[in-house]
Amino acid sequence: MKIRVVLSCFALSFSAGMAVSNTANADTSTGIASYYWQGRSTASGERFNPSAMTAAHRSLPFGTKVRVTNLRNGRTVVVRINDRGPFIRGRVIDVSRAAASELGFTGSGVTRVALAVMD
């Protein structure tokens, strides 16, 4: 009986630890970023400004600040989520032209990035 209780406690503590590590990973991700420059309304209702440090993400709440790091050259920028997208498979974020310029990938159009949600 004592062995079952000990094993049950171990299993519960192990699964709780796994839940914590998965939550931490929800705040960071890697993938492909692209940029956009078209003047149109964003999903948040504001007019798109290619000179602003903004971005589109599929699920993060509007107003969330995200640190985007270009994994090819190490450059980093902080953007504010104000739109939805990208809608191309494999891409994790669309940044404004200004953010892409700071990250150094306007020539190629896409790059590998790491995302970290800011507090």
C-alpha positions as MATLAB code, in Angstrom:
seq = 'MKIRVVLSCFALSFSAGMAVSNTANADTSTGIASYYWQGRSTASGERFNPSAMTAAHRSLPFGTKVRVTNLRNGRTVVVRINDRGPFIRGRVIDVSRAAASELGFTGSGVTRVALAVMD';
ca = [
       0.000    0.000    0.000;
       2.791    2.455    0.906;
       4.523    1.770   -2.402;
       1.348    2.707   -4.321;
       1.047    5.961   -2.403;
       4.702    6.825   -3.012;
       4.422    5.978   -6.708;
       1.205    7.998   -7.006;
       2.829   11.019   -5.359;
       5.830   10.702   -7.657;
       3.601   10.481  -10.728;
       1.618   13.558   -9.662;
       4.713   15.626   -8.927;
       6.312   14.542  -12.220;
       3.228   15.492  -14.251;
       2.996   18.840  -12.414;
       6.618   19.529  -13.315;
       5.902   18.740  -16.947;
       2.949   21.168  -16.921;
       5.185   23.947  -15.606;
       7.809   23.357  -18.281;
       5.153   23.379  -21.020;
       3.805   26.688  -19.714;
       7.271   28.221  -19.869;
       7.620   27.104  -23.483;
       4.336   28.821  -24.365;
       6.096   32.184  -23.926;
       8.846   31.405  -26.429;
       8.937   29.898  -29.893;
      11.035   29.754  -33.027;
      10.124   29.731  -36.681;
      10.066   31.768  -39.848;
       9.254   35.488  -39.864;
       8.253   37.566  -42.842;
       7.365   41.230  -43.201;
       4.585   43.221  -44.784;
       4.280   46.830  -45.887;
       0.789   47.200  -47.368;
      -1.267   50.111  -46.047;
      -4.537   48.688  -44.755;
      -6.512   48.302  -41.555;
      -5.279   45.787  -39.018;
      -7.385   43.233  -37.158;
      -7.159   45.441  -34.047;
      -8.827   48.269  -35.990;
      -5.862   50.608  -36.249;
      -4.398   51.652  -39.588;
      -1.249   49.749  -40.531;
       1.909   51.848  -40.252;
       4.973   50.301  -41.943;
       7.232   52.623  -39.907;
       5.925   51.388  -36.529;
       7.380   48.463  -34.567;
       4.308   46.253  -34.905;
       3.573   42.678  -35.930;
       0.895   40.129  -36.737;
       0.575   36.905  -34.746;
      -2.110   34.223  -34.943;
      -3.014   33.968  -31.263;
      -1.247   36.452  -28.980;
      -3.534   39.172  -27.598;
      -3.419   42.605  -29.209;
      -0.999   44.876  -27.384;
       1.353   42.050  -26.375;
       5.021   43.039  -26.592;
       7.236   40.400  -28.205;
      11.026   40.328  -28.460;
      11.939   39.028  -31.921;
      15.514   37.828  -32.468;
      16.885   37.130  -35.930;
      18.708   33.809  -35.479;
      20.896   34.422  -38.534;
      22.522   37.660  -37.331;
      21.537   38.058  -33.648;
      19.680   41.358  -34.105;
      16.729   41.918  -31.782;
      13.687   44.195  -31.798;
      10.577   44.534  -29.610;
       7.268   44.704  -31.481;
       3.650   45.170  -30.416;
       1.039   42.729  -31.720;
      -1.745   44.615  -33.512;
      -2.803   42.263  -36.307;
      -3.572   38.612  -37.103;
      -1.450   36.411  -39.303;
       0.710   35.159  -40.873;
      -1.478   32.923  -42.973;
       1.322   30.969  -44.662;
       2.221   27.575  -43.211;
       5.475   27.513  -41.252;
       5.581   31.222  -40.460;
       5.169   32.332  -36.850;
       5.075   36.132  -37.154;
       4.760   38.928  -39.707;
       6.597   42.094  -38.708;
       6.333   45.612  -40.108;
       8.869   46.835  -42.647;
      10.573   48.962  -39.972;
      11.003   45.931  -37.698;
      12.285   43.821  -40.605;
      14.796   46.536  -41.429;
      16.053   46.594  -37.824;
      16.287   42.793  -37.894;
      18.185   42.938  -41.187;
      16.068   40.782  -43.477;
      14.305   43.131  -45.887;
      16.494   41.827  -48.707;
      15.537   38.179  -48.259;
      11.944   38.750  -47.109;
      12.023   35.923  -44.558;
      14.323   34.742  -41.777;
      14.465   32.322  -38.824;
      13.546   34.018  -35.559;
      13.065   33.341  -31.876;
      10.088   34.963  -30.161;
       9.847   35.793  -26.471;
       6.769   37.364  -24.895;
       7.741   40.351  -22.735;
       6.198   40.908  -19.296;
];
